[in-house]
Amino acid sequence: MSTQNTATTVKVNQKQALQLVTDLMRIPGKSGEEGKIAAEIVERLQKAGLPRKLISFDTANKKSPIGGESGNLIVKLPGTQKGPRRALMAHMDTVPLCVGAEPVKRGNLIHSKSSQTALGADDRSGCSVILNALLTILTENLSHPPLTFCWMVQEEIGLVGVRHLATSKLGKPKMCFNWDGKLVDQVCIGATGDSGMLIRIEGVASHAGAHPERGVSAAVIAGKAIEDLSENGWHGLVIKGRNTGSSNIGVLSGGAATNVVMPELIIKAEARSHNPRFRQKILDEFKKAFQRSVKSVKNSDGQRGTVSFESHLKYESFRLSEKEPAVQTAKLAIQKIGGLPELSIGNGGLDANWMVAHGFPTVTLGCGQQDIHTTEETLIIDEYLKACEIGLLLATATETD
């Protein structure tokens, strides 16, 4: 009969943890192309003795608009000690700028060797934190509560993987911990919501030289609507009384030639706010602005264009109570390693948004990422190693020992 150890008697092997994240950052895996990184994680787990039957993939990729090589990777472990099930998670995909990264260590930082690529610490550092915790449990025979590990796909293109997560595979975790951020002392307990907009403007084509007066320019309709939104404070940072949010027109596409009055324009935009009602108000103001604009532009024959407006929820906002067990447990783990936990609210989307929407209270923790999505991206080594310590404490429920 084997005797199980506790995490208080086993420390994180810093050399191995650092090598692990370096190895994972080398593997290409932009959104939809997570096959190689998923295979690497599975191979390492099986080499450490994890039975293949405990490893599964869902079919989130089959529900994604881009398809994809892999669904979410899920490992579900029975506990060796009693306690509520805990989930540890991170996302496997990177932005395209990370493809080809060669990590190099310089002092307390890891950089990409090439100035043309990002590093991929977002979120291979998170993947490594939870993989290191599970590998340590397996190799050191550590006691642990029921655990679920999730490596998500397609986070970077709108939280697609977690949105379509097969929640029935998780085992009903009561606390979820997501690693995707910078400083380990930061405990993100809430995040904004985001709605996308698709606006189609139909004008009237005409020859721009011979008969420009017969045309109705979709570009002019768009321009007047955008000016309206900007002048009235509904584009960019939006502050109306106590309500705050933001909006952005990010994509405009239309027209085929300079000698044709633009007959069609497609606009993609977004609205964000922590307040769902105020976010809807921003959407309503966008729609009204384009409706006003289309009525104000006509050609010499009195013709006007048309506009259609669609909106869809990308992810809903959330805010956990400070008394939520996941929040309190994360704070205890940070304090255990000598940190001073600080609660924060994010203005970007996280996999936690959809986890909370699915019914699983989720906090997001830092793991050393810095200057993400840029060629200046680095991994802060000491923050990453602290995150590994926190991950092991949370995975073994020893944050109070």
Coordinates of C-alpha atoms in Angstrom, one line a residue:
M1 CA 0.0 0.0 0.0
S2 CA 1.5 3.3 -1.1
T3 CA 1.6 6.4 1.1
Q4 CA 0.5 9.6 -0.5
N5 CA 2.4 12.8 0.0
T6 CA 1.0 16.3 0.4
A7 CA 2.0 19.4 -1.5
T8 CA 3.4 21.0 1.6
T9 CA 6.2 18.4 1.5
V10 CA 6.7 18.7 -2.3
K11 CA 8.0 21.9 -3.8
V12 CA 7.7 23.0 -7.4
N13 CA 10.7 21.8 -9.4
Q14 CA 11.6 25.2 -10.9
K15 CA 14.0 23.9 -13.5
Q16 CA 11.4 21.5 -14.8
A17 CA 8.6 24.0 -14.7
L18 CA 10.7 26.5 -16.7
Q19 CA 11.7 23.9 -19.2
L20 CA 8.0 22.9 -19.6
V21 CA 6.8 26.4 -20.5
T22 CA 9.8 27.0 -22.8
D23 CA 8.9 23.7 -24.6
L24 CA 5.2 24.6 -24.9
M25 CA 5.9 28.1 -26.2
R26 CA 7.9 26.6 -29.1
I27 CA 4.9 24.7 -30.4
P28 CA 2.8 26.6 -33.0
G29 CA -0.9 26.6 -32.3
K30 CA -2.9 29.6 -33.4
S31 CA -6.7 29.4 -33.0
G32 CA -8.1 26.4 -34.8
E33 CA -4.6 24.8 -35.0
E34 CA -4.2 23.4 -31.5
G35 CA -3.6 19.8 -32.6
K36 CA 0.1 19.8 -31.9
I37 CA 0.0 21.4 -28.5
A38 CA -2.9 19.2 -27.4
A39 CA -1.0 16.1 -28.6
E40 CA 2.1 17.2 -26.6
I41 CA 0.1 17.7 -23.4
V42 CA -1.5 14.2 -23.8
E43 CA 1.8 12.6 -24.5
R44 CA 3.4 14.1 -21.3
L45 CA 0.4 13.1 -19.2
Q46 CA 0.5 9.5 -20.4
K47 CA 4.3 9.3 -19.9
A48 CA 3.6 10.4 -16.3
G49 CA 1.2 7.5 -15.8
L50 CA -2.2 9.0 -16.4
P51 CA -4.6 6.4 -17.8
R52 CA -5.9 7.3 -21.3
K53 CA -9.5 6.7 -20.2
L54 CA -9.2 9.9 -18.0
I55 CA -8.4 12.0 -21.0
S56 CA -11.1 13.3 -23.4
F57 CA -11.8 15.9 -26.0
D58 CA -15.1 17.5 -26.6
T59 CA -16.4 18.7 -30.0
A60 CA -16.3 22.4 -29.5
N61 CA -14.3 22.8 -32.7
K62 CA -17.2 21.2 -34.7
K63 CA -19.4 24.0 -33.5
S64 CA -16.9 26.8 -34.3
P65 CA -17.3 28.9 -37.4
I66 CA -13.7 28.1 -38.4
G67 CA -13.8 24.4 -37.5
G68 CA -10.4 23.5 -36.0
E69 CA -8.1 20.6 -35.4
S70 CA -9.1 19.9 -31.8
G71 CA -11.8 20.3 -29.2
N72 CA -11.2 21.3 -25.6
L73 CA -8.9 18.9 -23.8
I74 CA -10.3 17.6 -20.5
V75 CA -8.8 15.5 -17.8
K76 CA -11.2 14.4 -15.0
L77 CA -9.6 12.8 -11.9
P78 CA -11.4 11.2 -9.0
G79 CA -10.2 12.5 -5.6
T80 CA -7.9 10.7 -3.2
Q81 CA -9.4 12.9 -0.4
K82 CA -12.8 14.3 0.2
G83 CA -13.8 17.8 -0.9
P84 CA -15.6 19.7 -3.6
R85 CA -14.3 19.2 -7.1
R86 CA -12.0 21.9 -8.4
A87 CA -11.3 22.8 -12.0
L88 CA -8.0 24.3 -13.3
M89 CA -7.9 25.8 -16.8
A90 CA -6.0 27.7 -19.4
H91 CA -6.3 28.1 -23.2
M92 CA -4.0 26.4 -25.7
D93 CA -4.3 28.7 -28.7
T94 CA -2.1 31.8 -29.4
V95 CA -2.5 34.7 -31.7
P96 CA -1.0 34.2 -35.2
L97 CA 2.0 36.5 -34.3
C98 CA 3.4 33.8 -32.0
V99 CA 3.8 31.2 -34.8
G100 CA 7.6 30.5 -35.1
A101 CA 8.5 31.8 -31.7
E102 CA 11.9 30.7 -30.3
P103 CA 12.0 31.4 -26.6
V104 CA 15.2 32.7 -25.1
K105 CA 16.0 33.5 -21.5
R106 CA 17.5 36.9 -20.5
G107 CA 17.7 37.5 -16.8
N108 CA 14.2 37.3 -15.3
L109 CA 12.5 37.3 -18.6
I110 CA 11.9 35.0 -21.5
H111 CA 11.7 36.7 -24.9
S112 CA 11.1 35.5 -28.5
K113 CA 14.5 35.3 -30.3
S114 CA 13.0 36.9 -33.4
S115 CA 11.9 40.5 -33.3
Q116 CA 9.2 39.5 -35.8
T117 CA 7.2 37.2 -33.6
A118 CA 5.4 37.3 -30.3
L119 CA 6.3 34.8 -27.6
G120 CA 3.1 32.9 -26.8
A121 CA 3.2 33.3 -23.0
D122 CA -0.4 34.1 -23.6
D123 CA -1.5 31.5 -22.7
R124 CA 1.2 28.8 -22.8
S125 CA 2.3 30.0 -19.4
G126 CA -1.2 29.1 -18.1
C127 CA -1.2 25.8 -19.9
S128 CA 2.2 25.0 -18.2
V129 CA 0.9 26.0 -14.7
I130 CA -1.9 23.5 -14.7
L131 CA 0.1 20.9 -16.6
N132 CA 2.9 21.2 -14.1
A133 CA 0.4 20.8 -11.2
L134 CA -1.0 17.6 -12.7
L135 CA 2.4 16.1 -13.6
T136 CA 3.6 16.8 -10.1
I137 CA 0.6 15.1 -8.6
L138 CA 1.2 12.1 -10.8
T139 CA 4.9 11.7 -10.4
E140 CA 5.0 12.6 -6.6
N141 CA 1.8 10.6 -5.8
L142 CA 0.2 13.6 -4.1
S143 CA -3.1 13.5 -2.3
H144 CA -5.8 15.7 -4.0
P145 CA -9.5 16.4 -4.1
P146 CA -11.6 15.6 -7.2
L147 CA -10.0 17.6 -10.0
T148 CA -10.8 18.6 -13.6
F149 CA -8.2 20.1 -15.9
C150 CA -9.3 21.9 -19.0
W151 CA -7.1 23.1 -21.9
M152 CA -9.4 25.3 -24.0
V153 CA -9.2 26.0 -27.7
Q154 CA -10.0 29.1 -29.7
E155 CA -10.0 31.7 -26.9
E156 CA -8.3 34.3 -29.0
I157 CA -11.0 34.5 -31.6
G158 CA -13.9 35.3 -29.2
L159 CA -13.9 32.6 -26.5
V160 CA -15.3 30.1 -29.0
G161 CA -13.9 26.9 -27.3
V162 CA -15.3 27.6 -23.8
R163 CA -18.6 28.9 -25.3
H164 CA -19.1 25.4 -26.8
L165 CA -17.6 23.5 -23.9
A166 CA -19.1 20.1 -23.2
T167 CA -19.9 21.0 -19.6
S168 CA -21.2 17.5 -18.8
K169 CA -17.6 16.3 -19.0
L170 CA -16.4 18.5 -16.1
G171 CA -17.9 16.7 -13.2
K172 CA -19.7 19.7 -11.7
P173 CA -16.8 21.6 -10.2
K174 CA -17.6 24.0 -7.4
M175 CA -14.5 26.2 -7.8
C176 CA -12.7 27.0 -11.0
F177 CA -9.3 28.7 -11.5
N178 CA -8.2 30.1 -14.8
W179 CA -4.6 31.1 -15.5
D180 CA -4.4 33.9 -18.1
G181 CA -2.7 37.1 -17.0
K182 CA 0.3 38.9 -15.6
L183 CA 0.8 39.3 -11.9
V184 CA 0.0 36.4 -9.5
D185 CA -1.3 38.8 -6.8
Q186 CA -4.2 39.8 -9.1
V187 CA -7.4 37.9 -8.6
C188 CA -9.8 38.8 -11.4
I189 CA -13.4 38.3 -10.2
G190 CA -15.3 39.9 -13.0
A191 CA -15.1 41.1 -16.6
T192 CA -17.0 43.1 -19.2
G193 CA -19.5 41.8 -21.7
D194 CA -19.1 42.2 -25.5
S195 CA -21.7 42.4 -28.3
G196 CA -20.8 42.4 -31.9
M197 CA -22.5 44.3 -34.7
L198 CA -22.9 43.6 -38.4
I199 CA -24.2 46.6 -40.4
R200 CA -24.9 46.3 -44.1
I201 CA -25.5 49.5 -46.1
E202 CA -26.9 49.3 -49.6
G203 CA -26.5 52.4 -51.7
V204 CA -27.2 53.0 -55.4
A205 CA -24.4 52.5 -57.9
S206 CA -23.7 55.0 -60.7
H207 CA -20.8 56.1 -62.8
A208 CA -18.7 58.5 -60.6
G209 CA -17.7 60.6 -63.5
A210 CA -20.6 60.7 -65.9
H211 CA -23.5 60.7 -63.4
P212 CA -22.4 60.9 -59.8
E213 CA -25.7 62.6 -58.9
R214 CA -27.6 59.4 -59.7
G215 CA -25.6 57.5 -57.1
V216 CA -26.3 57.0 -53.4
S217 CA -22.9 56.4 -51.7
A218 CA -22.8 53.8 -49.0
A219 CA -19.6 55.4 -47.8
V220 CA -21.4 58.8 -47.3
I221 CA -24.1 57.1 -45.3
A222 CA -21.6 55.4 -43.1
G223 CA -19.5 58.5 -42.7
K224 CA -22.5 60.6 -41.5
A225 CA -23.6 57.9 -39.1
I226 CA -20.1 57.6 -37.7
E227 CA -19.9 61.3 -37.3
D228 CA -23.2 61.3 -35.5
L229 CA -22.0 58.6 -33.1
S230 CA -18.8 60.4 -32.4
E231 CA -20.3 63.8 -31.8
N232 CA -22.9 62.4 -29.5
G233 CA -20.5 60.3 -27.4
W234 CA -21.5 56.9 -28.5
H235 CA -18.2 55.8 -30.2
G236 CA -15.0 55.1 -28.3
L237 CA -15.1 55.5 -24.6
V238 CA -18.8 55.9 -23.7
I239 CA -19.8 57.7 -20.5
K240 CA -23.4 58.6 -19.8
G241 CA -24.0 59.6 -16.2
R242 CA -23.0 56.7 -14.0
N243 CA -22.9 54.3 -17.0
T244 CA -19.7 53.5 -18.8
G245 CA -18.8 51.3 -21.8
S246 CA -17.0 51.4 -25.1
S247 CA -17.6 50.9 -28.7
N248 CA -15.5 50.5 -31.8
I249 CA -15.9 50.3 -35.5
G250 CA -13.2 47.9 -36.5
V251 CA -13.9 46.7 -40.0
L252 CA -15.2 48.5 -43.1
S253 CA -15.3 46.7 -46.4
G254 CA -17.0 47.8 -49.7
G255 CA -16.6 49.1 -53.1
A256 CA -14.7 47.7 -56.1
A257 CA -13.6 50.7 -58.2
T258 CA -13.0 54.4 -57.8
N259 CA -15.2 55.3 -60.8
V260 CA -18.3 53.7 -59.2
V261 CA -20.3 55.4 -56.5
M262 CA -20.0 52.9 -53.7
P263 CA -23.1 50.7 -53.8
E264 CA -22.5 48.6 -50.7
L265 CA -20.5 48.7 -47.4
I266 CA -20.3 46.2 -44.6
I267 CA -19.3 47.3 -41.1
K268 CA -18.2 45.2 -38.2
A269 CA -18.3 46.8 -34.8
E270 CA -18.5 46.0 -31.1
A271 CA -20.0 47.4 -27.9
R272 CA -18.7 46.6 -24.4
S273 CA -20.0 47.3 -20.9
H274 CA -20.2 45.7 -17.5
N275 CA -23.9 46.7 -17.5
P276 CA -25.9 44.6 -20.0
R277 CA -28.6 47.2 -20.2
F278 CA -26.2 50.0 -21.0
R279 CA -24.5 47.8 -23.6
Q280 CA -27.9 47.3 -25.3
K281 CA -28.3 51.1 -25.2
I282 CA -25.1 51.5 -27.1
L283 CA -26.3 49.0 -29.7
D284 CA -29.6 50.9 -30.0
E285 CA -27.8 54.2 -30.5
F286 CA -25.7 52.7 -33.3
K287 CA -28.8 51.4 -35.0
K288 CA -30.6 54.8 -34.7
A289 CA -27.6 56.7 -36.1
F290 CA -27.4 54.5 -39.2
Q291 CA -31.2 54.7 -39.7
R292 CA -31.0 58.5 -39.4
S293 CA -28.1 58.7 -41.8
V294 CA -29.7 56.5 -44.5
K295 CA -32.8 58.8 -44.5
S296 CA -30.6 61.9 -45.0
V297 CA -28.8 60.8 -48.2
K298 CA -30.6 60.6 -51.6
N299 CA -29.8 60.9 -55.2
S300 CA -31.1 63.2 -57.9
D301 CA -34.1 60.9 -58.5
G302 CA -35.0 60.9 -54.8
Q303 CA -33.8 57.4 -54.1
R304 CA -32.3 56.4 -50.8
G305 CA -30.2 53.5 -49.7
T306 CA -31.1 50.9 -47.1
V307 CA -29.4 49.7 -44.0
S308 CA -29.7 46.4 -42.0
F309 CA -28.4 45.9 -38.5
E310 CA -27.6 42.7 -36.7
S311 CA -26.1 42.2 -33.2
H312 CA -25.0 39.1 -31.3
L313 CA -23.6 38.4 -27.9
K314 CA -20.0 37.4 -27.8
Y315 CA -19.9 37.0 -24.1
E316 CA -21.8 38.3 -21.1
S317 CA -20.3 40.3 -18.2
F318 CA -20.0 38.9 -14.7
R319 CA -18.8 39.8 -11.3
L320 CA -18.3 37.3 -8.5
S321 CA -19.0 38.1 -4.9
E322 CA -15.9 38.5 -2.8
K323 CA -17.3 35.8 -0.5
E324 CA -17.5 33.3 -3.3
P325 CA -15.5 30.2 -2.3
A326 CA -13.3 30.3 -5.4
V327 CA -12.3 33.9 -4.6
Q328 CA -11.5 33.1 -1.0
T329 CA -9.6 30.0 -1.8
A330 CA -7.5 31.8 -4.5
K331 CA -6.7 34.5 -2.0
L332 CA -5.6 32.0 0.6
A333 CA -3.2 30.3 -1.9
I334 CA -1.6 33.6 -2.8
Q335 CA -1.2 34.5 0.8
K336 CA 0.3 31.1 1.5
I337 CA 3.3 31.9 -0.8
G338 CA 3.7 35.4 0.7
G339 CA 1.6 37.4 -1.8
L340 CA -0.9 40.2 -1.2
P341 CA -4.0 39.3 -3.2
E342 CA -5.8 42.2 -4.9
L343 CA -9.2 41.8 -6.5
S344 CA -9.7 43.2 -10.0
I345 CA -12.3 43.6 -12.7
G346 CA -11.3 43.2 -16.4
N347 CA -12.3 45.2 -19.4
G348 CA -11.6 42.3 -21.8
G349 CA -13.1 39.0 -22.3
L350 CA -11.9 35.9 -20.5
D351 CA -12.8 32.2 -20.7
A352 CA -14.2 32.9 -17.2
N353 CA -17.0 34.9 -18.8
W354 CA -18.5 31.8 -20.4
M355 CA -17.6 29.5 -17.4
V356 CA -19.6 31.7 -15.1
A357 CA -22.4 31.7 -17.7
H358 CA -22.3 27.9 -17.7
G359 CA -22.8 28.0 -13.9
F360 CA -19.2 27.5 -12.7
P361 CA -17.7 30.3 -10.5
T362 CA -14.3 31.1 -12.0
V363 CA -11.5 33.4 -11.0
T364 CA -8.7 34.3 -13.3
L365 CA -5.1 34.4 -12.0
G366 CA -1.8 35.8 -13.3
C367 CA 1.1 33.7 -14.6
G368 CA 3.7 36.1 -15.7
Q369 CA 2.5 37.3 -19.2
Q370 CA 3.6 40.7 -20.2
D371 CA 3.0 42.8 -23.4
I372 CA 0.8 40.1 -24.9
H373 CA -0.1 40.1 -28.6
T374 CA 3.0 42.1 -29.5
T375 CA 6.5 41.4 -30.6
E376 CA 7.6 42.8 -27.2
E377 CA 5.8 40.0 -25.3
T378 CA 7.8 38.5 -22.5
L379 CA 7.3 36.0 -19.7
I380 CA 8.2 37.2 -16.2
I381 CA 10.0 34.1 -14.8
D382 CA 9.5 34.7 -11.1
E383 CA 5.8 35.5 -11.6
Y384 CA 5.4 32.3 -13.6
L385 CA 7.1 30.2 -11.0
K386 CA 5.0 31.7 -8.2
A387 CA 1.9 30.8 -10.4
C388 CA 3.1 27.2 -10.5
E389 CA 3.3 27.2 -6.7
I390 CA -0.2 28.5 -6.4
G391 CA -1.4 26.0 -9.0
L392 CA 0.0 23.1 -7.0
L393 CA -1.5 24.4 -3.8
L394 CA -5.0 24.8 -5.4
A395 CA -4.8 21.4 -7.1
T396 CA -3.9 19.7 -3.8
A397 CA -6.2 21.8 -1.6
T398 CA -3.3 22.7 0.7
E399 CA -3.7 26.4 0.6
T400 CA -4.6 26.4 4.3
D401 CA -2.1 23.8 5.5

